[in-house]
Tab-separated table of C-alpha atoms and ligand atoms in Angstrom:
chain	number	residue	atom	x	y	z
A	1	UNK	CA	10.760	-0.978	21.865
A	2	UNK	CA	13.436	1.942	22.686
A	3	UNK	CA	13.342	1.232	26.931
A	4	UNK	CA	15.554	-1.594	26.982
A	5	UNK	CA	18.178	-2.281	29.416
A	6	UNK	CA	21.600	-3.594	28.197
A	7	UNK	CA	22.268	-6.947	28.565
A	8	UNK	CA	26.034	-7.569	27.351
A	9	UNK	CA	27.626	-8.355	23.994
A	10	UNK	CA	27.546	-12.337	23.943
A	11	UNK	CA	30.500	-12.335	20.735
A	12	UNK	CA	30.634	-8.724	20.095
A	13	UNK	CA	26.848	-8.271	19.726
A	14	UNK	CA	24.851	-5.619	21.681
A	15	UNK	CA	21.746	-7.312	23.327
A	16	UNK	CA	19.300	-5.317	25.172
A	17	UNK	CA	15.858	-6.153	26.634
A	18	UNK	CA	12.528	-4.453	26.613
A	19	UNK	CA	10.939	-4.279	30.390
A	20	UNK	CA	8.176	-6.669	28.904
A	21	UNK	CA	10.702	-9.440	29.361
A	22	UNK	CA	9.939	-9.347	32.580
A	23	UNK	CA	6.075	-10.507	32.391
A	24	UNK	CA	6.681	-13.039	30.063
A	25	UNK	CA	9.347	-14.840	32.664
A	26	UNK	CA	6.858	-14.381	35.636
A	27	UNK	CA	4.515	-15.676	33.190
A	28	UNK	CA	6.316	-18.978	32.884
A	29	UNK	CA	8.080	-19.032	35.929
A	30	UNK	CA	4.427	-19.351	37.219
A	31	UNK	CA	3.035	-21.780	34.593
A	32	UNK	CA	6.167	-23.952	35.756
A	33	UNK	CA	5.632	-23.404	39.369
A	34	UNK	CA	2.172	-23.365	40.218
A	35	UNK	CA	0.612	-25.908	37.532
A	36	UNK	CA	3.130	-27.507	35.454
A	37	UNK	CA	5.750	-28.523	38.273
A	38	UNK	CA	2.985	-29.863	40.974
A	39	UNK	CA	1.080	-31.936	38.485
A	40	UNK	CA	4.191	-33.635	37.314
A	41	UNK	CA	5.779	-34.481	40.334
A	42	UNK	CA	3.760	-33.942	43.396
A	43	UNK	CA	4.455	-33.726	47.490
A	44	UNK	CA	7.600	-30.845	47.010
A	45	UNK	CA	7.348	-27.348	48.676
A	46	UNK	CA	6.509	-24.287	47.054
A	47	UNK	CA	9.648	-22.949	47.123
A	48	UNK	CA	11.222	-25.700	45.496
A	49	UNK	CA	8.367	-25.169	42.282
A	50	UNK	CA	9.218	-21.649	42.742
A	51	UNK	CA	13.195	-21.705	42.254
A	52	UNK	CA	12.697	-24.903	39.136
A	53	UNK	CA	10.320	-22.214	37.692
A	54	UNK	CA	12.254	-19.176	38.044
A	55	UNK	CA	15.496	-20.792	36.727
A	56	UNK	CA	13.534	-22.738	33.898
A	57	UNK	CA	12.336	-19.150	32.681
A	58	UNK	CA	15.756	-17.524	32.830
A	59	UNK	CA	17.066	-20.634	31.221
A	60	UNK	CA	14.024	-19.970	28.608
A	61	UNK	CA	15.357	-16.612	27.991
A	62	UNK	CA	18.578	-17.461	27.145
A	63	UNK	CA	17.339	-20.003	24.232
A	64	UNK	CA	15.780	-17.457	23.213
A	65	UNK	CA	18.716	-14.836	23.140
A	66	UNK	CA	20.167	-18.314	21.141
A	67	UNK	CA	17.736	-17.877	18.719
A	68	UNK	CA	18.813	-14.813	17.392
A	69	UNK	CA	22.297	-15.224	18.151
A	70	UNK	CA	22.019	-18.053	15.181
A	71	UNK	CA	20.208	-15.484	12.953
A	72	UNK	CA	23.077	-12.745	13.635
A	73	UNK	CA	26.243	-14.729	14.326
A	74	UNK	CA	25.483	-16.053	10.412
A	75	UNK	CA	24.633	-13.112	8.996
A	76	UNK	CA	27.654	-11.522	10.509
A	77	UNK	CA	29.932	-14.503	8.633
A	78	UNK	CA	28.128	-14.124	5.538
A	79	UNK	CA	29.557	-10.063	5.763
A	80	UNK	CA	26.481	-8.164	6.533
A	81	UNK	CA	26.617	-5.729	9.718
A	82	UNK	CA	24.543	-6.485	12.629
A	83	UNK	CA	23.269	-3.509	14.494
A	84	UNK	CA	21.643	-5.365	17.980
A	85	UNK	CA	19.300	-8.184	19.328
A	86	UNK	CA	16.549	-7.044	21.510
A	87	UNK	CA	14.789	-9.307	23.504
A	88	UNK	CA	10.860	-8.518	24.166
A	89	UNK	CA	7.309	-9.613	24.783
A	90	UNK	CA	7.144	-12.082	21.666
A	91	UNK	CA	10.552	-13.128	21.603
A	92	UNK	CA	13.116	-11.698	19.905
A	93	UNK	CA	14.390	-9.404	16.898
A	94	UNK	CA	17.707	-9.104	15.426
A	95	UNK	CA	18.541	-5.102	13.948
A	96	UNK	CA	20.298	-5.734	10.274
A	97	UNK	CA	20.428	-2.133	8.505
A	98	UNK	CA	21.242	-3.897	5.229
A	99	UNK	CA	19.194	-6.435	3.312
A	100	UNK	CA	21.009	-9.677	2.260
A	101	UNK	CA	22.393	-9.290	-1.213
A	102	UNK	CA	21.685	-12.636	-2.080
A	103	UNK	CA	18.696	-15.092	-1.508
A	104	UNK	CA	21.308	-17.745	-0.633
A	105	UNK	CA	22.558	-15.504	2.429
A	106	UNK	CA	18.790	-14.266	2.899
A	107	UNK	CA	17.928	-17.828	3.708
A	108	UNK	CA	21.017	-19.050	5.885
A	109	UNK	CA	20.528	-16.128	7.771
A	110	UNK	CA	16.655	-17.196	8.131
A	111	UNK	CA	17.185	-20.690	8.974
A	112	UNK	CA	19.803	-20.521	11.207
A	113	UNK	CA	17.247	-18.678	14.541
A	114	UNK	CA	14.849	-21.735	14.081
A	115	UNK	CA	17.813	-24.229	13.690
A	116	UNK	CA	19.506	-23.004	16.612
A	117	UNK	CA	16.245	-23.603	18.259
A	118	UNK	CA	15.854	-26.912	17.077
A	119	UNK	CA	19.218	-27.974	18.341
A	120	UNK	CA	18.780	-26.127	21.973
A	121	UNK	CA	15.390	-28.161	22.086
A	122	UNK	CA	17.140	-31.679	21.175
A	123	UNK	CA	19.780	-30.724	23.857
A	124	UNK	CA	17.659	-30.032	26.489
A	125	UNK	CA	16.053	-33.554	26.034
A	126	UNK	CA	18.675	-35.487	25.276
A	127	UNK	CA	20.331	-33.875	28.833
A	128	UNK	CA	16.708	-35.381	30.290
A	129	UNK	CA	17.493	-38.778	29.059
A	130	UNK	CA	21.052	-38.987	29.527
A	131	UNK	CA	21.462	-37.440	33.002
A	132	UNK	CA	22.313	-40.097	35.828
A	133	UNK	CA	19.384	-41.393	37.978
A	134	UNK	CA	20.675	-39.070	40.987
A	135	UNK	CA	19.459	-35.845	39.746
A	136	UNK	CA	16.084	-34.908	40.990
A	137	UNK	CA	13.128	-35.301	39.275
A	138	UNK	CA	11.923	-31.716	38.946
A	139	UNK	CA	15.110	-30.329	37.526
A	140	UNK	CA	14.494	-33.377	34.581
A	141	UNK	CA	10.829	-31.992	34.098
A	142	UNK	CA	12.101	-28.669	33.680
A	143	UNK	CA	14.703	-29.870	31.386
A	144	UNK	CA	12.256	-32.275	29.079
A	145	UNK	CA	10.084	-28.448	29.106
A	146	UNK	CA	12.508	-26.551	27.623
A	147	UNK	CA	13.254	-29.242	25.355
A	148	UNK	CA	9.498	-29.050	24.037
A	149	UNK	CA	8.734	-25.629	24.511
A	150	UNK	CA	12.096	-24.643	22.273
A	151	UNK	CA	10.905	-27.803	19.615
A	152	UNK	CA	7.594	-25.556	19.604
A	153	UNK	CA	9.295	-22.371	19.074
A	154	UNK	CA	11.572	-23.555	16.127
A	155	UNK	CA	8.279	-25.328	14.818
A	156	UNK	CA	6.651	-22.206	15.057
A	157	UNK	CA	8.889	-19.610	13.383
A	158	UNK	CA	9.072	-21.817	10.417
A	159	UNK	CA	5.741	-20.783	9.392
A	160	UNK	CA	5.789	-19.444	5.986
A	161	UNK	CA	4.799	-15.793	6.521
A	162	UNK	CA	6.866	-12.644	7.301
A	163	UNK	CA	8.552	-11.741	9.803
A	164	UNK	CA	8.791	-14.948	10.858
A	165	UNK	CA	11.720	-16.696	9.816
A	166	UNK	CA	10.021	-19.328	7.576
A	167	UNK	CA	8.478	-16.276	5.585
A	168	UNK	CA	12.121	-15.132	5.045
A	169	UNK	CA	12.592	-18.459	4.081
A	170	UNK	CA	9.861	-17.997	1.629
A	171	UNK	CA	10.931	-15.073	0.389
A	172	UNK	CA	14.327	-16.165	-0.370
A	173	UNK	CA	12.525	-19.462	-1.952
A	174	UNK	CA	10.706	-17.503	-4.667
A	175	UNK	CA	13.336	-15.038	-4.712
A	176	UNK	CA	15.790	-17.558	-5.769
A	177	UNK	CA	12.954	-19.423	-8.210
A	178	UNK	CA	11.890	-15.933	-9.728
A	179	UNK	CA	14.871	-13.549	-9.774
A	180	UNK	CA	12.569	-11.302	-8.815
A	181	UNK	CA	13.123	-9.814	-4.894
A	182	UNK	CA	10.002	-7.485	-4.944
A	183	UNK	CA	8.046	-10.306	-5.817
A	184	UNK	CA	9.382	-12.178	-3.096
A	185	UNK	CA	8.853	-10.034	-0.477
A	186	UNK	CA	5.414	-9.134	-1.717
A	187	UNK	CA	4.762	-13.341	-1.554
A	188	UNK	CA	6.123	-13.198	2.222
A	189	UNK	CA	4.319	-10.302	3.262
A	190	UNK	CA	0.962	-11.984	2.199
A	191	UNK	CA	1.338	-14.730	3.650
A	192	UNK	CA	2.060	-13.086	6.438
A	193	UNK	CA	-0.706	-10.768	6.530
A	194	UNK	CA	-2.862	-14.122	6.059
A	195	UNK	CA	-1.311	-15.731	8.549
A	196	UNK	CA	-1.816	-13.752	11.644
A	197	UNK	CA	-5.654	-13.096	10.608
A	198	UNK	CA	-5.468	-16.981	10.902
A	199	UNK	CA	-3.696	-17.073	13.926
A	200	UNK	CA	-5.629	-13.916	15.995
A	201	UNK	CA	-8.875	-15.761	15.211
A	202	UNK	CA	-7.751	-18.846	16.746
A	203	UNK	CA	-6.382	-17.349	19.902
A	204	UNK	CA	-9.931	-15.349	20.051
A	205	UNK	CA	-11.923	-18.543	19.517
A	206	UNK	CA	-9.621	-19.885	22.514
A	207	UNK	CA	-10.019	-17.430	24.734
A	208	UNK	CA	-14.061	-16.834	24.050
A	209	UNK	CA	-14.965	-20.418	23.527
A	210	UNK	CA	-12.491	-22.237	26.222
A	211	UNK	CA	-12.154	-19.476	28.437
A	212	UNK	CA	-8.119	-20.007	28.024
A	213	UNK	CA	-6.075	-16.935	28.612
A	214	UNK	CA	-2.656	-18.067	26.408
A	215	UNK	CA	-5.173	-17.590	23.711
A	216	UNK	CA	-4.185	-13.758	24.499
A	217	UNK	CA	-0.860	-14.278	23.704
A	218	UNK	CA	-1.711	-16.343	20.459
A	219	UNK	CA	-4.268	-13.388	19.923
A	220	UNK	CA	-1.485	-10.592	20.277
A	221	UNK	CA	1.109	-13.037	18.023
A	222	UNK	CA	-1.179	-12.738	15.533
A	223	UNK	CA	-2.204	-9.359	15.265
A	224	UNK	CA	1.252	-8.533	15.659
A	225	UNK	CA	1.957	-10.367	13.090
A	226	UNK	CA	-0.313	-9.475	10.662
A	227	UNK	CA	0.216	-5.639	11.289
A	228	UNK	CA	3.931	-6.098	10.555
A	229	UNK	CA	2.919	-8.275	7.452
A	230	UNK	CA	0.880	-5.319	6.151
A	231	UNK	CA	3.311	-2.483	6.778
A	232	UNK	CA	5.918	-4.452	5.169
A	233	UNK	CA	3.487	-4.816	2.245
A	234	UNK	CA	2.899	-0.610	2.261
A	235	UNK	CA	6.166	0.138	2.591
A	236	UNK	CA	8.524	-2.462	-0.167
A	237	UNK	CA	8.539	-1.176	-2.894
A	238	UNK	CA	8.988	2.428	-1.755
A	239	UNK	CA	12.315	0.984	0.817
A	240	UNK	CA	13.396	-0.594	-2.566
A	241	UNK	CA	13.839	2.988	-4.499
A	242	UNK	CA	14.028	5.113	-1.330
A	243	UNK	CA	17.903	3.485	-0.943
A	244	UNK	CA	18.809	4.329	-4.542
A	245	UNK	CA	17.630	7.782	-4.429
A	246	UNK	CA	20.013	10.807	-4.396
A	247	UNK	CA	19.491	14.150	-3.019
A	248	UNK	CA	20.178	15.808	-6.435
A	249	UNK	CA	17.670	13.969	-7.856
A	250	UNK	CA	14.911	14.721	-6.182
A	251	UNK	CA	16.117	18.634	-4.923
A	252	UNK	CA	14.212	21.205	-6.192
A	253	UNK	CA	16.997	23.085	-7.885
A	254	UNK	CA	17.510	26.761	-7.960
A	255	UNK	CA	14.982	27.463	-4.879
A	256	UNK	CA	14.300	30.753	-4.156
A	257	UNK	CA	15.868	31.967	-1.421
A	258	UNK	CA	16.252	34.635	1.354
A	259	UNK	CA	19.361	37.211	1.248
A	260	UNK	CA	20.980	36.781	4.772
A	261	UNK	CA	22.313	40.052	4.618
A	262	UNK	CA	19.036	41.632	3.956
A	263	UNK	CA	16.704	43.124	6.769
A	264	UNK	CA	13.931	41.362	8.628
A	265	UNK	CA	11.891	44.284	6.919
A	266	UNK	CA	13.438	44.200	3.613
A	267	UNK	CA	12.859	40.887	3.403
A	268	UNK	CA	8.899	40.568	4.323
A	269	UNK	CA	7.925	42.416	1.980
A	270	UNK	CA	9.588	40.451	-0.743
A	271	UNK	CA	8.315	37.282	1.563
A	272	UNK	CA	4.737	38.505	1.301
A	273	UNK	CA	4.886	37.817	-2.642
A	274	UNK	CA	6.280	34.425	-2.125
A	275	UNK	CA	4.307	30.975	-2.342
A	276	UNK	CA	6.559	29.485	0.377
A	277	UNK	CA	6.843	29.063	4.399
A	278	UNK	CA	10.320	28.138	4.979
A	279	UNK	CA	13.838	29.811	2.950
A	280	UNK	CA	17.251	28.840	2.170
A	281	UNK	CA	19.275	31.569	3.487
A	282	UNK	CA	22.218	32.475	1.445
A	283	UNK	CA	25.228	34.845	1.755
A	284	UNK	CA	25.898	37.128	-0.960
A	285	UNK	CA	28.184	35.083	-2.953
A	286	UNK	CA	25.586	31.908	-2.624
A	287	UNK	CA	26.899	30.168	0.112
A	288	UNK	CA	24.078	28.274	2.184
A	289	UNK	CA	23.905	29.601	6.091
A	290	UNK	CA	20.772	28.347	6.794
A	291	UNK	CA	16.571	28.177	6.721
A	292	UNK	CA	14.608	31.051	7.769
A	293	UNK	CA	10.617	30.410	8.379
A	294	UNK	CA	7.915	32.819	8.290
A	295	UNK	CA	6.953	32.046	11.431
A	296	UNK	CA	10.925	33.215	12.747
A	297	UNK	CA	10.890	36.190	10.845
A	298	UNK	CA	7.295	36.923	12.960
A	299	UNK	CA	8.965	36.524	15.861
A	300	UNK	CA	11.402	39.188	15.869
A	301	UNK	CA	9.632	42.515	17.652
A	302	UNK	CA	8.371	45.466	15.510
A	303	UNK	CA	10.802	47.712	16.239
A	304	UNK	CA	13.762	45.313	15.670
A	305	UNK	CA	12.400	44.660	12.110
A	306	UNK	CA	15.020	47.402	10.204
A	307	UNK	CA	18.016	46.185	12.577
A	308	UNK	CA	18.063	42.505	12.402
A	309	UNK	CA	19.537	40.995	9.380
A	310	UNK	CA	17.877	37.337	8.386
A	311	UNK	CA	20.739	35.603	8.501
A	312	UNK	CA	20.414	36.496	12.639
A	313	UNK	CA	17.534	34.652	12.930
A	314	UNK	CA	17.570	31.650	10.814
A	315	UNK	CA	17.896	28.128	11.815
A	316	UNK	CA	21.244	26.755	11.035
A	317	UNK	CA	23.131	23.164	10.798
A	318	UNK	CA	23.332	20.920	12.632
A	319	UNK	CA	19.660	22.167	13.451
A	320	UNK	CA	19.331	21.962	9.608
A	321	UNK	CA	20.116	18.751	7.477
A	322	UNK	CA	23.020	19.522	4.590
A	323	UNK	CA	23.809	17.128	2.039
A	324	UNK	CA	25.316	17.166	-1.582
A	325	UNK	CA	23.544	15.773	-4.761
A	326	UNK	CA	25.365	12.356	-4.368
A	327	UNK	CA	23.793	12.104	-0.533
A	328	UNK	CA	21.739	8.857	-0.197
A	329	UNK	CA	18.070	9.962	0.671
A	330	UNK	CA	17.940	7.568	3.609
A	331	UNK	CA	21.119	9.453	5.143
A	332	UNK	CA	18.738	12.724	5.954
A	333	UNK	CA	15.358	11.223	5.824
A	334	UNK	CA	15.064	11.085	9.458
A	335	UNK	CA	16.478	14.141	10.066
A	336	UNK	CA	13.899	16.445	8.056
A	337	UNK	CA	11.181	18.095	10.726
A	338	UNK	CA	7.604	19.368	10.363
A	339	UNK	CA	8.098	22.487	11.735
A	340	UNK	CA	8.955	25.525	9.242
A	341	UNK	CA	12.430	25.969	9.760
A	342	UNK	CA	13.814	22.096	10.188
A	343	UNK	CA	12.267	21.498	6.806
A	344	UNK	CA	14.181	21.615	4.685
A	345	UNK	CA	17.377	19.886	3.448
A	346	UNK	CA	20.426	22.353	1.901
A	347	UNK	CA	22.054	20.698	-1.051
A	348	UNK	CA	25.502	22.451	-1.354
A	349	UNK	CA	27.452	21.934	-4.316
A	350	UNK	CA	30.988	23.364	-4.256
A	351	UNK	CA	29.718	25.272	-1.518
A	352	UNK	CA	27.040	26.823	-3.276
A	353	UNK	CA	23.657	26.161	-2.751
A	354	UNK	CA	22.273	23.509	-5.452
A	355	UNK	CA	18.557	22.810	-4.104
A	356	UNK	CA	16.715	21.900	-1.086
A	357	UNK	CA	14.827	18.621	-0.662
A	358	UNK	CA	11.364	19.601	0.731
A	359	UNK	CA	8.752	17.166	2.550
A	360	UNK	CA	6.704	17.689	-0.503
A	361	UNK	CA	9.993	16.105	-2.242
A	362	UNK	CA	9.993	13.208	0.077
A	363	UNK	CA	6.149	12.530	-0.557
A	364	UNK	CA	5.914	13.037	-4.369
A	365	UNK	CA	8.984	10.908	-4.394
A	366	UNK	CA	7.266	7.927	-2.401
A	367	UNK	CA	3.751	8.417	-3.963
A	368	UNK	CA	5.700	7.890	-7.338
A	369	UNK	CA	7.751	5.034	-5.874
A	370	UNK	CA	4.213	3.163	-4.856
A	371	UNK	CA	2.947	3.811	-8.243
A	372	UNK	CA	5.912	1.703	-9.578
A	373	UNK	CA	7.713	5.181	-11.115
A	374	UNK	CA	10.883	6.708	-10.411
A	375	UNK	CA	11.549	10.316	-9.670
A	376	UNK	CA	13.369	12.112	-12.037
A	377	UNK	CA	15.047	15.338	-11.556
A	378	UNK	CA	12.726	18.101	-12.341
A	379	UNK	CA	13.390	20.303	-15.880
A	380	UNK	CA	14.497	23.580	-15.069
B	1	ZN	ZN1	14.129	-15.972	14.304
């Protein structure tokens, strides 16, 4: 979902869309033009179905961008920051980086997408009904469509299982009822999970059994949905602890490290006794420079080995993550590579080093956090 292409900032808010916008409005555009449009009111040119259908899938669109402007616009009152809407192939998602502190805001912020919906829907027909005689009679069938098709859509997201907005709903039902927000979530995700096995089956059964090809898009809904469901399942309880967690206490303290003033030479053979790929590089008084990997210090030529110091070669920030023991882990989770070298993150502590938080710090920290344990800081 990262190739979007900008679409303003309707009240401050960035809104981008994904390319596969674009399929879904041909989509409709020709469901409008070539079947809908014709059946409904016969004898008109094609390019009259054409421009109704066009405009009655831009139109679509911009319920949709609606939508979520309900979701974000409410969560932006209630004081939570909203990061962006993007628009794509099943609709819409508004970006929130933090999770509503309460389930009362959790569930305004739910309920307002599918209300907005619900009120875009009514609009459109009441427009239908209330428009004079004059107007012609395919702009009113377009109108009394996006009247039903944005009824559907508010319908639709209401049911209970996340993400869709009636699982949040859910969630911030029996989070409210229990006190208890893992619970909640776990209760949402289910149903979720449940939900889109329900809901791919059906759009298979249409599409084998009635040859219907919008069972596809019910098909991809649901496994959508249920795929979501299930990684949100995997990954709550370990978001939960990963946003507490500091870097001093999961660090391995006291790592040993590699003398940046020593020699490529003088330090492989201290290296070759080691149990470890990638260093800490520190000056002589203990002040971090950088990571050196094995697979640097192999790179240097033979006979540069006695003449280039480590702290020459070594990787350093803002190649390297650097933190301090009060550093939220999510602050340099993204930054920590694979590759020997980018691996580690420097603690610093009064400018000396502290620790460095490993991958294998990372993963022991999230295997404890799915077996319902917290990590501690390891005894010395
Ligand atoms: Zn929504």
């Amino acid at each position: 979902m990262h190739a979007t292409f900008p679409l303003g900032r309707p009240a401050g808010i960035r809104v981008g869309a994904h390319w596969s916008v674009l399929l879904i409005m041909a989509l409709l555009a020709e469901l409008l033009a070539q079947s809908l449009l014709p059946e409904s009111v016969p004898g008109l040119s094609p390019v009259t179905y054409w421009v109704a259908g066009a405009a009655g899938s831009v139109v679509f669109l911009a319920s949709l961008l609606v939508h979520e402007l309900g979701h974000a616009l409410v969560a932006r009152h209630r004081g939570l920051a909203v990061d962006r809407i993007t628009l794509w192939l099943l609709g819409g998602s508004t970006e929130m980086p933090d999770e509503p502190p309460s389930p009362g805001t959790a569930f305004a912020v739910a309920v307002a997408g599918p209300l907005a919906s619900l009120l875009t829907g009514a609009g459109f027909l009441g427009l239908a009904v209330v428009l004079p005689v004059a107007v012609p009679p395919v702009v009113e069938v377009t109108l009394v469509w996006l009247g039903w098709t944005n009824l559907v859509l508010a319908v639709f997201n209401l049911l209970p299982g996340a993400p869709l907005d009636g699982g949040r709903v859910l969630q911030a039902v029996v989070w409210k009822f229990t006190g208890d927000k893992r619970r909640a979530q776990t209760v949402a995700a289910r149903s979720g999970s449940v939900l889109g096995l329900v809901l791919a089956s059906a759009g298979l059964v249409e599409v084998l059994w009635f040859g219907s090809i919008a069972g596809l898009w019910l098909f991809g809904i649901g496994w959508f949905l249920g795929f979501t469901a299930r990684a949100e399942l995997a990954a709550g309880p370990a978001r939960e602890v990963l946003g507490r967690i500091r870097l001093g206490e999961i660090m391995t303290p006291d790592p040993v490290t590699a003398p940046g003033w020593f020699t490529v030479q003088g330090f492989v053979e201290q290296a070759a006794s080691g149990r470890y790929r990638s260093y800490p590089v520190v000056t002589f008084d203990g002040h971090p420079v950088g990571v050196v990997s094995l697979a640097a210090l192999a790179r240097v030529p033979d006979a540069a080995r006695t003449s280039t110091r480590v702290e020459d070669i070594c990787t350093r920030p803002p190649s390297v993550a650097i933190g301090s023991p009060g550093t939220p882990l999510p602050a340099v989770l993204g930054r920590i590579g694979n590759r020997p070298g980018q691996d580690l993150v420097l603690v610093v502590e009064n400018g000396v080093l502290a620790g460095v938080v490993s991958p294998g710090d990372v993963a022991r920290t999230l295997e404890l956090a799915a077996l319902g344990a917290e990590a501690h800081r390891p005894a010395r």
